[in-house]
Backbone as a chain_set.jsonl record, in Angstrom:
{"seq": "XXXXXXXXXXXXXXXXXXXXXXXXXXXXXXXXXXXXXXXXXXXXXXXXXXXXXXXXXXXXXXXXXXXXXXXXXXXXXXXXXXXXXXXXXXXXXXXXXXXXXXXXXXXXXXXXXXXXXXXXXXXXXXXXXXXXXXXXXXXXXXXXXXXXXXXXXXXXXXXXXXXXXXXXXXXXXXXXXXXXXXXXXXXXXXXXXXXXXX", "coords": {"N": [[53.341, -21.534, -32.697], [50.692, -22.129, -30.062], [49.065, -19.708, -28.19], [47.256, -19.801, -25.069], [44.443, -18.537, -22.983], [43.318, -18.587, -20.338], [39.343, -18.52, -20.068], [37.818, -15.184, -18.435], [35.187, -16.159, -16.032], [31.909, -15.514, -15.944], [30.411, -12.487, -14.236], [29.27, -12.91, -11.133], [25.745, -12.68, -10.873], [23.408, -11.749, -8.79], [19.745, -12.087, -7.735], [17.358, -9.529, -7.622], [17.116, -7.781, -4.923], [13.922, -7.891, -2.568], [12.358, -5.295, -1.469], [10.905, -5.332, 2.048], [8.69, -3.29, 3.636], [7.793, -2.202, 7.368], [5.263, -1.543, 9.381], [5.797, 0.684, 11.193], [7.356, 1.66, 9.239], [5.427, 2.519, 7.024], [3.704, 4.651, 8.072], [6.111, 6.414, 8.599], [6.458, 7.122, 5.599], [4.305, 8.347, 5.263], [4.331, 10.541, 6.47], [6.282, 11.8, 5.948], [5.522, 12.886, 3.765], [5.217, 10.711, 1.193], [3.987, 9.323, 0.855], [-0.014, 9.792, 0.129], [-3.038, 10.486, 1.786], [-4.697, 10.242, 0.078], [-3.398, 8.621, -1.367], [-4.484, 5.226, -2.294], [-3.414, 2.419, -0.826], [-2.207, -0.472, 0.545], [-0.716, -2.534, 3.353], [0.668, -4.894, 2.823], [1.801, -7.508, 4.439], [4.513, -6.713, 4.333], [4.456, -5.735, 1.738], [3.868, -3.016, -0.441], [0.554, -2.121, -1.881], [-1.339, -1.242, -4.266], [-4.427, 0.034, -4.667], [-7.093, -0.67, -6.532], [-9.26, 1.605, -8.538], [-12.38, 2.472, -6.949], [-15.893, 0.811, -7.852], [-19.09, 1.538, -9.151], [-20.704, -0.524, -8.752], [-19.174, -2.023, -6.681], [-18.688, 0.076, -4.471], [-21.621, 0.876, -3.983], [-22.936, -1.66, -2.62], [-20.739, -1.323, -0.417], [-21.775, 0.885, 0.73], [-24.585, -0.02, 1.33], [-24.05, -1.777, 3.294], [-22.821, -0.245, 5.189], [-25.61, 1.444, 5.627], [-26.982, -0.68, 6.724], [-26.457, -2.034, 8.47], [-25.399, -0.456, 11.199], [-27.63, 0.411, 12.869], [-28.909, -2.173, 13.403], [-26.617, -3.212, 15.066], [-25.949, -1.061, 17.292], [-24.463, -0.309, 20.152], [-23.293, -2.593, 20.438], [-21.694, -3.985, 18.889], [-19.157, -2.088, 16.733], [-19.042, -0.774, 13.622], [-16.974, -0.821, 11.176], [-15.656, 1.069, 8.424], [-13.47, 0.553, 5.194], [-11.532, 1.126, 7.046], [-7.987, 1.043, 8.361], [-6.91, -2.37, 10.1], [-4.507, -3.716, 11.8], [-2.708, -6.267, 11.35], [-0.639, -7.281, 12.027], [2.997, -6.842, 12.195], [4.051, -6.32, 9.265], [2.002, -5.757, 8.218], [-1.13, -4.258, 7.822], [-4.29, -4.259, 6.063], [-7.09, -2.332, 4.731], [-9.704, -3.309, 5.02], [-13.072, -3.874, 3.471], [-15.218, -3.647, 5.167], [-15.586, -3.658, 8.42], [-16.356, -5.542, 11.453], [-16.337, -4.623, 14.663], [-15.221, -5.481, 18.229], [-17.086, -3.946, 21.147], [-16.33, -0.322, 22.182], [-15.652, 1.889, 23.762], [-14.624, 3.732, 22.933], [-14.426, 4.064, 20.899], [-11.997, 2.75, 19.176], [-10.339, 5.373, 19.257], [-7.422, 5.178, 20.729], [-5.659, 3.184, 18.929], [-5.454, 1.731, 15.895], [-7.644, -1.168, 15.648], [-6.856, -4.34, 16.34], [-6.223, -8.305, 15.658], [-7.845, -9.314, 17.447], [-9.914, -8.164, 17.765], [-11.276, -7.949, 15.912], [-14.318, -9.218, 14.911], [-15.937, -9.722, 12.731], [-15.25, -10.001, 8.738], [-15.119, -8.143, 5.781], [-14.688, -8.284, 2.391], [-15.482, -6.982, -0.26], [-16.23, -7.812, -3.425], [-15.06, -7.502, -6.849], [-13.703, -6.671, -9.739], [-11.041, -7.597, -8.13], [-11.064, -10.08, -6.845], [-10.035, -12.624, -7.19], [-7.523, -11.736, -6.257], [-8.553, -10.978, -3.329], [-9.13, -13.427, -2.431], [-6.575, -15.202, -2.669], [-4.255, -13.828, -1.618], [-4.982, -12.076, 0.407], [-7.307, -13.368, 1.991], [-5.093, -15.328, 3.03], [-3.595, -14.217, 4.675], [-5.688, -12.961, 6.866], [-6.817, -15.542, 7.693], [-4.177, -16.555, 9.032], [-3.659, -14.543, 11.053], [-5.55, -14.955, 12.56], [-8.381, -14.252, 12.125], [-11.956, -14.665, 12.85], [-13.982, -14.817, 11.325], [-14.912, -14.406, 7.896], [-16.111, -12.784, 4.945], [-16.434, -13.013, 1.748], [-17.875, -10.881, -0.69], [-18.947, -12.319, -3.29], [-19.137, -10.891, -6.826], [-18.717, -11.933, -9.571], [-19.81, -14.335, -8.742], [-22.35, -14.039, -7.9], [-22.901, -14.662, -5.081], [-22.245, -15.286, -1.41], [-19.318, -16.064, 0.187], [-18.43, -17.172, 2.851], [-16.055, -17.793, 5.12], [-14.953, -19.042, 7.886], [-13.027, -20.537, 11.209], [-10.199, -20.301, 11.085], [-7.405, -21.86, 10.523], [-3.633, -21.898, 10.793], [-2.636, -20.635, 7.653], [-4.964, -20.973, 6.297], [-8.379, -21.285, 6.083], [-10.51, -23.532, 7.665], [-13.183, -23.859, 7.197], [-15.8, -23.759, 4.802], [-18.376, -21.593, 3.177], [-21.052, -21.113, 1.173], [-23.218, -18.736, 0.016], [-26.347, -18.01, -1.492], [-28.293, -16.333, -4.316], [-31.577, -16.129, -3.001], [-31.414, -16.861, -0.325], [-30.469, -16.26, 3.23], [-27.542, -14.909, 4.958], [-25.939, -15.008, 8.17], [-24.052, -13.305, 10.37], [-21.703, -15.3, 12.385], [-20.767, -13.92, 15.197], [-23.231, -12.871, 15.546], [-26.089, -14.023, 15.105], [-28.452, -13.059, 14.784], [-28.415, -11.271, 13.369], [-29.907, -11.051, 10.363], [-29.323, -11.258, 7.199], [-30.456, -10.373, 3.637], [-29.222, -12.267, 0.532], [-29.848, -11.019, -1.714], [-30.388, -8.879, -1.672], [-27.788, -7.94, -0.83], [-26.286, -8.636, -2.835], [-27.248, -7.526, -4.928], [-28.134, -5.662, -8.555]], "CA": [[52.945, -21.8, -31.321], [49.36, -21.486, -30.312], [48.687, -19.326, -27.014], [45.501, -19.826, -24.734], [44.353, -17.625, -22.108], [41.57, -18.708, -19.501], [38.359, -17.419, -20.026], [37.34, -15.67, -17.035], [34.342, -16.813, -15.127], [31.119, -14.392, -16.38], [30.446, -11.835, -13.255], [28.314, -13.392, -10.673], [24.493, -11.562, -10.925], [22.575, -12.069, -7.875], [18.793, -11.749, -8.34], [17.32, -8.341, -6.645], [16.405, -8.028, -3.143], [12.522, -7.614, -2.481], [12.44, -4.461, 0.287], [9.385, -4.659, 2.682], [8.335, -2.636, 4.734], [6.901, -2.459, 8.471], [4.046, -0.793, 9.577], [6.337, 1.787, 11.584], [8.192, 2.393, 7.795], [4.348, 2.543, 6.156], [3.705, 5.541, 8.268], [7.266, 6.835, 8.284], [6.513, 7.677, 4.351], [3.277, 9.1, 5.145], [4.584, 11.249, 7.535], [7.144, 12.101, 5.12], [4.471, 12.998, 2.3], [5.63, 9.897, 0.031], [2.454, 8.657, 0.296], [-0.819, 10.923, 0.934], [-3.923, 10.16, 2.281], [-5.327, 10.315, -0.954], [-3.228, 7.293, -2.425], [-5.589, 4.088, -2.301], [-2.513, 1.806, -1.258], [-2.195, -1.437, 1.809], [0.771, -2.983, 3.279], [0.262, -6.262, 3.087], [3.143, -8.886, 4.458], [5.59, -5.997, 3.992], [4.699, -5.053, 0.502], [2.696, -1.765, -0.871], [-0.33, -2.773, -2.867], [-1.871, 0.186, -5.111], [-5.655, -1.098, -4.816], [-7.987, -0.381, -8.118], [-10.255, 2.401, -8.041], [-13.809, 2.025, -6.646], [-16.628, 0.925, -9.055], [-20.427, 1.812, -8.914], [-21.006, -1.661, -8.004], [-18.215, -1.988, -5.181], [-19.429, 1.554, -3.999], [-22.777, 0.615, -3.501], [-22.366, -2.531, -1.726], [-20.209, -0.794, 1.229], [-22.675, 1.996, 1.038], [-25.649, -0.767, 1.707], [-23.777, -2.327, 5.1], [-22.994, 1.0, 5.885], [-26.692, 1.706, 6.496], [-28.138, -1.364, 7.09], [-25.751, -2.686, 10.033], [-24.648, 0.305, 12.458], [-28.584, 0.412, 13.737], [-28.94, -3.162, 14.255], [-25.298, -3.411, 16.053], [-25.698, -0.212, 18.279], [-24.118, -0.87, 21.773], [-22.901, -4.434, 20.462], [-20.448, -3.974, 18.068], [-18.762, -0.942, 16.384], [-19.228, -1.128, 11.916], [-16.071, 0.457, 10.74], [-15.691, 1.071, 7.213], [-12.835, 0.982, 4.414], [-10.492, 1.44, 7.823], [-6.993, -0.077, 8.753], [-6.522, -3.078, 10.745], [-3.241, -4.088, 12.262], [-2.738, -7.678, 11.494], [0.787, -7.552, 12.561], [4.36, -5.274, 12.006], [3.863, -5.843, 8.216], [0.285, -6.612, 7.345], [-1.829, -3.117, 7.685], [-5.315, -3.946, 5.154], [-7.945, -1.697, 4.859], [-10.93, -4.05, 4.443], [-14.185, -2.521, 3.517], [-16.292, -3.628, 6.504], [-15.276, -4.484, 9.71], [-17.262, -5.871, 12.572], [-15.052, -4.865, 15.759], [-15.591, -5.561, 19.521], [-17.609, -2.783, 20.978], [-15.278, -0.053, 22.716], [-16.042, 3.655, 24.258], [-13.612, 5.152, 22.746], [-14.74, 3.905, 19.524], [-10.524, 2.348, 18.799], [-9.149, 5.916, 18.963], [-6.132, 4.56, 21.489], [-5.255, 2.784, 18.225], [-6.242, 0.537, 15.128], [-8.152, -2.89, 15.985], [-6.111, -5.994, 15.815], [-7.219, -9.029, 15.212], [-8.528, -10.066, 18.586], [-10.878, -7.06, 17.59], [-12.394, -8.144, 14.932], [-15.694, -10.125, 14.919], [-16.275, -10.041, 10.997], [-14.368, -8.812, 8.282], [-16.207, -8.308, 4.657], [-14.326, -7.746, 1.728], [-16.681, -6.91, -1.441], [-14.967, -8.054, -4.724], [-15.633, -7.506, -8.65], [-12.154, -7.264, -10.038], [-9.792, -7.882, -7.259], [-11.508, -11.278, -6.556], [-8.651, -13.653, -7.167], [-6.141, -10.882, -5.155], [-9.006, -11.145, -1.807], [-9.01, -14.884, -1.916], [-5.426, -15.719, -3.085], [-3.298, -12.847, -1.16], [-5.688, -11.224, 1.902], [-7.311, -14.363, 2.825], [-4.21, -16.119, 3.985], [-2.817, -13.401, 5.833], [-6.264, -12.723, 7.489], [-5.897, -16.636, 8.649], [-2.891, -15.99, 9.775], [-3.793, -13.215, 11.894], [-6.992, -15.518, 13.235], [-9.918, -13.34, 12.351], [-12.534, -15.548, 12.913], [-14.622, -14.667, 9.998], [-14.577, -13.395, 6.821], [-17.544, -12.606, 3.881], [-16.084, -12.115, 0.356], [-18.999, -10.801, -1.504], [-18.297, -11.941, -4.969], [-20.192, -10.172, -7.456], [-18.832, -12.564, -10.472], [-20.525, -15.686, -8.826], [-22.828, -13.667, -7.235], [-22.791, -14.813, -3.648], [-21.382, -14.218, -0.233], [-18.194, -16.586, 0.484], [-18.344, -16.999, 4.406], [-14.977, -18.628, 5.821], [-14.847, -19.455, 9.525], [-12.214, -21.565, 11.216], [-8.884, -20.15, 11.094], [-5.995, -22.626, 10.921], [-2.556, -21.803, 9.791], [-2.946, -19.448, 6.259], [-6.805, -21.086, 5.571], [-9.798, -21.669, 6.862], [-11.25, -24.94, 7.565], [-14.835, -24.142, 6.487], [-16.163, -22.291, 3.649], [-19.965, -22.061, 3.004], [-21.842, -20.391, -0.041], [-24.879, -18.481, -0.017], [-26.588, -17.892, -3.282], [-29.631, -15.966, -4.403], [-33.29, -16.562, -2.24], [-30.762, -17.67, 0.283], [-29.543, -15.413, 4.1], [-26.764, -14.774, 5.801], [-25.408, -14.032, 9.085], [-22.505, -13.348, 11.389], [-21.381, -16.08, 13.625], [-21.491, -13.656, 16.435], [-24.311, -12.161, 15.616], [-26.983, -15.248, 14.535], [-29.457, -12.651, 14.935], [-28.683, -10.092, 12.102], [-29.797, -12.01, 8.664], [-29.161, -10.441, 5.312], [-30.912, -11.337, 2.635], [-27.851, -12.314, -0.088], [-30.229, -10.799, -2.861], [-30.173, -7.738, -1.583], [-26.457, -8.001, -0.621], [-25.489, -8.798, -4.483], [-27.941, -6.432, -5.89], [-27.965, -6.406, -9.623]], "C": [[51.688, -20.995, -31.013], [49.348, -20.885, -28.744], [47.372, -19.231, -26.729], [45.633, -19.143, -23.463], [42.808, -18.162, -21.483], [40.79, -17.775, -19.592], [37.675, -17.096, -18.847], [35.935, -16.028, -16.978], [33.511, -15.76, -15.497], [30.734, -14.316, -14.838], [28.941, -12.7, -12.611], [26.864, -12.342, -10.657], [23.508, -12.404, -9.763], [20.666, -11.701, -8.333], [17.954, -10.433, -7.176], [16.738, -8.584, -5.919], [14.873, -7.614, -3.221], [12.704, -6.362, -1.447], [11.183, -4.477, 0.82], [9.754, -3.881, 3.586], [7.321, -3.124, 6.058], [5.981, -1.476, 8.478], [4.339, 0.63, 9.85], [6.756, 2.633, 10.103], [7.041, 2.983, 7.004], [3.895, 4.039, 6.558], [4.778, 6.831, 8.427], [6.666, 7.955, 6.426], [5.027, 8.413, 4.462], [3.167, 10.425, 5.747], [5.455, 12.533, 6.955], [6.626, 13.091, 3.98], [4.834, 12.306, 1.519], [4.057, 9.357, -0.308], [1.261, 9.571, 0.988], [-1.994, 10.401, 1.059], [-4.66, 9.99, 1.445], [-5.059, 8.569, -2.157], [-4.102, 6.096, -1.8], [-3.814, 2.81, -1.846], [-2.581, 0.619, 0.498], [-0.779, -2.17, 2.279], [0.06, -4.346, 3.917], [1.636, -7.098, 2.923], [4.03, -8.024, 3.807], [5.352, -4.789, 2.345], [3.683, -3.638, 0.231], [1.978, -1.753, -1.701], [-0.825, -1.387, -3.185], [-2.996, -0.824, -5.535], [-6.654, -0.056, -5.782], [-8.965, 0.694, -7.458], [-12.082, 1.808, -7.746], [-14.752, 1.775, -7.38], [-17.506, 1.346, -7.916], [-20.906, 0.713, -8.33], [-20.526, -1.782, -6.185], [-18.773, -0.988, -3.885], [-20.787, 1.237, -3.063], [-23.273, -0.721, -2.762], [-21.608, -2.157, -0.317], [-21.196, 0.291, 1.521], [-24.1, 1.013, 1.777], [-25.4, -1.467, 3.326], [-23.851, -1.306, 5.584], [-24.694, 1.423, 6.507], [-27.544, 0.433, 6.937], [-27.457, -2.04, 8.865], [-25.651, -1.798, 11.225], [-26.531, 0.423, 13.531], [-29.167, -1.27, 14.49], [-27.862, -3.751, 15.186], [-25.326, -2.285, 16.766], [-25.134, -0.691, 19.453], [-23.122, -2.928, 21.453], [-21.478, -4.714, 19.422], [-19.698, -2.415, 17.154], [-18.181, -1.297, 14.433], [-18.156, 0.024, 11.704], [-15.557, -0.009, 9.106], [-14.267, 1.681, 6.45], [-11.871, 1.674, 5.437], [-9.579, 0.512, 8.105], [-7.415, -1.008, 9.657], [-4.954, -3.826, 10.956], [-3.313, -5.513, 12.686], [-1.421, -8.213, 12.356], [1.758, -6.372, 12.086], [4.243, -5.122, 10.681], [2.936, -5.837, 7.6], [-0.65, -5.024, 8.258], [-3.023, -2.487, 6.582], [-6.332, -3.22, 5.732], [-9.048, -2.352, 4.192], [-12.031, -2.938, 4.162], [-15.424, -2.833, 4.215], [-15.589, -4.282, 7.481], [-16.321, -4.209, 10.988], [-16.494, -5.479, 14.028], [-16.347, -4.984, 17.157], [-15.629, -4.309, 19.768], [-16.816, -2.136, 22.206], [-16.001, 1.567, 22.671], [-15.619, 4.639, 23.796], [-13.201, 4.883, 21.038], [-12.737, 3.162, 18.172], [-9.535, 4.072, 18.397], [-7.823, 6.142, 20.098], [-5.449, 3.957, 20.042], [-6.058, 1.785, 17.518], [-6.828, -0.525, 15.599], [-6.953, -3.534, 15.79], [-6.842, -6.81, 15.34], [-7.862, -9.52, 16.315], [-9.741, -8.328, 18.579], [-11.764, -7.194, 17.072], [-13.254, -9.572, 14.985], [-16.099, -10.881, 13.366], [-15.549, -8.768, 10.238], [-14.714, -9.212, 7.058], [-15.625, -7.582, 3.127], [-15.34, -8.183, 0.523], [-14.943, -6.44, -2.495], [-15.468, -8.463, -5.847], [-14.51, -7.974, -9.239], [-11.06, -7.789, -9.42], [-10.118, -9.465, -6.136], [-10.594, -11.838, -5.985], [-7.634, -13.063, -5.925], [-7.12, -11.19, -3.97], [-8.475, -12.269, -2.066], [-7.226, -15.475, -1.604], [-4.279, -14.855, -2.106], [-3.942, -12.565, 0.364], [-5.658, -12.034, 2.266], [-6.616, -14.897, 3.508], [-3.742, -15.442, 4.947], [-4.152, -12.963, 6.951], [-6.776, -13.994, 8.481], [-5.776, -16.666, 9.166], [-2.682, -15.268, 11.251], [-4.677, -13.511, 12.843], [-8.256, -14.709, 13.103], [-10.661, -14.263, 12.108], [-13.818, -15.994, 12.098], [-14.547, -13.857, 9.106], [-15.562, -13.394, 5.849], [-16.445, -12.131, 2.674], [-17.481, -12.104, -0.337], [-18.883, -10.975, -2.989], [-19.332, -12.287, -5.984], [-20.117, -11.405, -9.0], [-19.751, -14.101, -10.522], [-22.06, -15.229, -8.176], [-23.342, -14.558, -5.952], [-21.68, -14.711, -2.683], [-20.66, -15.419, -0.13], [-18.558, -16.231, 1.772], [-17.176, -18.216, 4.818], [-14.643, -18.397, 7.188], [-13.633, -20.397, 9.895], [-11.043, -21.475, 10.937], [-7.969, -21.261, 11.715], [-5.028, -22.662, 9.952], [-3.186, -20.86, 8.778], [-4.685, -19.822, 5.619], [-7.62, -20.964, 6.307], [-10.388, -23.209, 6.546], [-12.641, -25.034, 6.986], [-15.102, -22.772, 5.634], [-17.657, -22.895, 3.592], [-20.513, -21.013, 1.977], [-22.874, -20.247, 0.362], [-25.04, -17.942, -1.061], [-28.047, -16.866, -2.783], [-30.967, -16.74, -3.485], [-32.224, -16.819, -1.272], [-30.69, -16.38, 1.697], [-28.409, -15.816, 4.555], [-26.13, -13.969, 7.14], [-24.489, -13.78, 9.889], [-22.54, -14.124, 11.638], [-21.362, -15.484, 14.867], [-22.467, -13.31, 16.714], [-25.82, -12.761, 14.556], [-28.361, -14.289, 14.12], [-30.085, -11.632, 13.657], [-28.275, -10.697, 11.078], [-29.906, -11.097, 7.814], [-29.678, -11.403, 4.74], [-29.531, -11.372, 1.127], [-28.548, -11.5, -1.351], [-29.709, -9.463, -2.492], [-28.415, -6.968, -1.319], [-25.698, -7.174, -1.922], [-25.773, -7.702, -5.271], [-28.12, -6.724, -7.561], [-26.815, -6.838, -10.177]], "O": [[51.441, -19.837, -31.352], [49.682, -21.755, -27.94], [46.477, -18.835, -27.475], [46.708, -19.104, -22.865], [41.671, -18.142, -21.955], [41.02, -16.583, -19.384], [37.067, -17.926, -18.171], [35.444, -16.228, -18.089], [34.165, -14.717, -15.485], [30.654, -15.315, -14.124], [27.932, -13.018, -13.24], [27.073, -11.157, -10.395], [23.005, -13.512, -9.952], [20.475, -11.008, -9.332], [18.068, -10.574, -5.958], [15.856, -9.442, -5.929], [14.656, -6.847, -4.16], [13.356, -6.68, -0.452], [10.301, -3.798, 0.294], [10.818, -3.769, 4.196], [6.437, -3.98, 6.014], [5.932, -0.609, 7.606], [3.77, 1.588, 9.327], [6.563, 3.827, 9.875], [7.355, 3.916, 6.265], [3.672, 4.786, 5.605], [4.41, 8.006, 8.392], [6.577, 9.177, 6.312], [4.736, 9.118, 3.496], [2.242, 11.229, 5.624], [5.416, 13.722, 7.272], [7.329, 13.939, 3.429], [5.018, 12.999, 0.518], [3.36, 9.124, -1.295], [1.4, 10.037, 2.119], [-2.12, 9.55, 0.18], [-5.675, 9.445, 1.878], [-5.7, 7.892, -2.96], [-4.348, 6.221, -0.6], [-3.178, 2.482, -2.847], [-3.05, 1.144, 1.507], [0.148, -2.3, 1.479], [-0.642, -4.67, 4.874], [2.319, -7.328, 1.924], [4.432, -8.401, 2.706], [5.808, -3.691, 2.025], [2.705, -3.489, 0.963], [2.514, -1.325, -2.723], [-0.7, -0.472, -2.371], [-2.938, -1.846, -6.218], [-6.808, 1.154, -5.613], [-9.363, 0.72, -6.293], [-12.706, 0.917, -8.322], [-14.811, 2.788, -8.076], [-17.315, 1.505, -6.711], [-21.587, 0.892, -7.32], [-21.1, -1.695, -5.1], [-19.135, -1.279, -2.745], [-20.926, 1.33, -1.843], [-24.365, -0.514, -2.234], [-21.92, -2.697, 0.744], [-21.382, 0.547, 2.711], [-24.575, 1.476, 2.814], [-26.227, -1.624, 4.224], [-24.743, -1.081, 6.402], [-24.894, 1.662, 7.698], [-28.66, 0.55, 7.442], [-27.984, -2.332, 9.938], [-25.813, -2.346, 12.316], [-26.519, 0.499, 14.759], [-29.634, -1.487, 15.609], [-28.134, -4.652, 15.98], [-24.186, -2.309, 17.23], [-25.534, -1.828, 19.702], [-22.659, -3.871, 22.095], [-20.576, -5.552, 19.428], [-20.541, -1.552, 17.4], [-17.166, -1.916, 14.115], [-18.259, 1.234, 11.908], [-15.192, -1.124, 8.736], [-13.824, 2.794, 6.734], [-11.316, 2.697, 5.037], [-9.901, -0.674, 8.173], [-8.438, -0.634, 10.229], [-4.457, -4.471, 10.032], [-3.718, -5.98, 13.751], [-1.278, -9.202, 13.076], [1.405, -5.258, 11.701], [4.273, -3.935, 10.357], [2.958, -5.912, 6.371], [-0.6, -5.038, 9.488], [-3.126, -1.325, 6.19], [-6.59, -3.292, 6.934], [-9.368, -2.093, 3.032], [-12.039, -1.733, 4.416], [-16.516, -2.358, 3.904], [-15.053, -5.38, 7.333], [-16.866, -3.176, 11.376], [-15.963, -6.496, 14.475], [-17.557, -4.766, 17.208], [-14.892, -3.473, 19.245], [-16.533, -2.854, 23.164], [-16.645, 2.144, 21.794], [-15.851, 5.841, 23.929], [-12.281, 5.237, 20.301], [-12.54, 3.188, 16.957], [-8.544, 4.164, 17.672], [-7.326, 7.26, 20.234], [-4.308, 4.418, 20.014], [-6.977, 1.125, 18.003], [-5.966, -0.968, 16.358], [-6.104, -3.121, 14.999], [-7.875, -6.554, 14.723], [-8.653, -10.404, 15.985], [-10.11, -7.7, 19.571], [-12.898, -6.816, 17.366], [-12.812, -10.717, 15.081], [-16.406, -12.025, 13.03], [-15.313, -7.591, 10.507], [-14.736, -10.427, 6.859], [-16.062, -6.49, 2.763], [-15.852, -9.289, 0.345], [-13.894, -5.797, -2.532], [-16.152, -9.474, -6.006], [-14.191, -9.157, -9.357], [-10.182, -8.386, -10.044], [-9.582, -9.781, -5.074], [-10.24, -11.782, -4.807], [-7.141, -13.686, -4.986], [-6.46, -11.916, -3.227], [-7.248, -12.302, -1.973], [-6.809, -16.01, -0.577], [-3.27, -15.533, -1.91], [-3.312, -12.878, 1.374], [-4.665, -12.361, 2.917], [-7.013, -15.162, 4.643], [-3.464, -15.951, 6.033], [-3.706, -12.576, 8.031], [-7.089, -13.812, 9.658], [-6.511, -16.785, 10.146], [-1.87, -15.413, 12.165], [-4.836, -12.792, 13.83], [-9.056, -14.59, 14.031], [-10.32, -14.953, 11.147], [-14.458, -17.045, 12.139], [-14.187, -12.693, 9.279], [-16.102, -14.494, 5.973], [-15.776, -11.098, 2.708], [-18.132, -13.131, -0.526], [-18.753, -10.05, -3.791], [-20.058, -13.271, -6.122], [-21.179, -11.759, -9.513], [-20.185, -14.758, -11.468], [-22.883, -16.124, -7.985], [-24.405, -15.153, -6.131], [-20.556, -14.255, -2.893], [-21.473, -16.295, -0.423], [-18.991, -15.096, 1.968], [-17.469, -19.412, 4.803], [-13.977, -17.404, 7.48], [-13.175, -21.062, 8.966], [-10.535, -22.499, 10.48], [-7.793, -21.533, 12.902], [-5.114, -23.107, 8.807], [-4.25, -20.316, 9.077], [-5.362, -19.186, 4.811], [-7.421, -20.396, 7.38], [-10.611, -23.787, 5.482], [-13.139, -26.016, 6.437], [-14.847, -21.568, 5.682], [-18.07, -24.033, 3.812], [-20.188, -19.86, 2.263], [-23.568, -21.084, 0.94], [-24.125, -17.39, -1.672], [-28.605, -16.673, -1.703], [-31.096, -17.964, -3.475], [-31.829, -17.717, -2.016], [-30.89, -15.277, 1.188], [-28.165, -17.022, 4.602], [-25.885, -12.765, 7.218], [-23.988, -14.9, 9.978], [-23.655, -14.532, 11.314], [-21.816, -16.154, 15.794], [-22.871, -13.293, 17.877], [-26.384, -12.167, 13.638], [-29.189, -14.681, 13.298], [-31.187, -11.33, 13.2], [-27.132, -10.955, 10.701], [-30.702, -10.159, 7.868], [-29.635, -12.621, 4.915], [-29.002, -10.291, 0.869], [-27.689, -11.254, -2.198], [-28.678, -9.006, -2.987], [-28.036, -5.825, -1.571], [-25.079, -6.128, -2.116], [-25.035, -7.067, -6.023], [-28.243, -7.896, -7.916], [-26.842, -7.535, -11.191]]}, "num_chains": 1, "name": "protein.A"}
C-alpha cells in the first residue's frame, strides 16, 4: 500500500515595497545627519537620486550663465543656481539654472515653486537620457513653462515650452551659428555657440 501526502503550496513571496519619501522625510534625514550637505543627492517623485559628479564641461557651462545672465536680469528676474525647487510633497530637484519671478527677499520665506519659475536649464553630458526621460516629465507635471536642456552630445540647446500633462507640446532645437532666448525674456539672446562651447 502506497501512501501520498499533499504537497504543500510553495510560501507566497510578495515582491518588495518601493519606500518614498516626502519632502518633509527628505529634510527629516538631513536634519538627522543621514544625509549632509555635502551629498550631491534629489528627491525626485519620492525617490533619492545620487546625481554624478560635476565635469569640467558641466562646470563651465553653469559657470558661463552664472555670469552672463544676473546683469542682464537685474530687477527682472532673480538667476538662482544649482538650488532646490519644490515641485510638490515628493519632487524637490536641484536644477542648475533657474530663472525665478523677481522677489525682495530674494525666496528666503522659502524655496520657489513652480508658479516661480520662468526658465529652468538643465546642462547635460552624461545624465542626458535621466534629464529628458525622468526630470522632464515631472517638471511638466509641475507646469514650468520652460525648460533648456543643453545637450553637449548633440550639441545644442533643447527648448520645451507648453506644458501638458507629463510633456510638452513643443520642442525646438537650436544648433551652432544659431540664438536663443527665454520666452519671457525675448530680449536676452544667447548665442548657442557660445552656450555649447567646445
Amino acid at each position: 500500500m502506497t501512501t501520498t501526502t499533499a504537497a504543500s503550496a510553495p510560501p507566497t513571496i510578495s515582491a518588495p515595497a518601493r519606500r518614498r519619501f516626502t519632502v518633509a522625510e527628505y529634510y527629516a534625514m538631513a536634519y538627522a545627519g543621514i544625509l549632509s550637505e555635502n551629498d550631491r543627492v534629489e528627491l525626485l517623485a519620492g525617490d533619492l537620486i545620487v546625481m554624478p559628479p560635476i565635469g569640467d564641461w558641466h562646470a563651465a557651462r553653469v559657470n558661463l550663465f552664472t555670469n552672463l545672465l544676473p546683469p542682464r536680469l537685474e530687477g527682472r528676474a532673480i538667476v538662482s543656481i544649482q538650488n532646490p525647487t519644490r515641485l510638490d510633497n515628493a519632487s524637490e530637484p536641484q536644477p542648475d539654472v533657474l530663472l525665478l519671478q523677481w522677489r525682495d527677499d530674494f525666496y528666503g520665506s522659502g524655496h520657489p515653486g513652480p508658479a516661480d519659475v520662468l526658465l529652468l536649464i538643465e546642462v547635460s553630458d552624461t545624465a542626458l537620457d535621466f534629464d529628458r526621460n525622468v526630470k522632464l516629465p515631472l517638471y511638466a507635471l509641475a507646469g514650468i513653462p520652460e525648460v533648456w536642456i543643453v545637450n553637449r552630445p548633440s550639441r545644442c540647446i533643447e527648448a520645451y515650452t507648453e506644458p501638458s500633462g507629463n510633456e510638452y507640446a513643443t520642442v525646438r532645437y537650436f544648433g551652432p551659428g544659431e540664438t536663443v532666448a527665454p520666452q519671457a525674456f525675448p530680449d536676452i539672446t544667447l548665442a548657442v555657440d557660445r552656450i555649447i562651447g567646445e
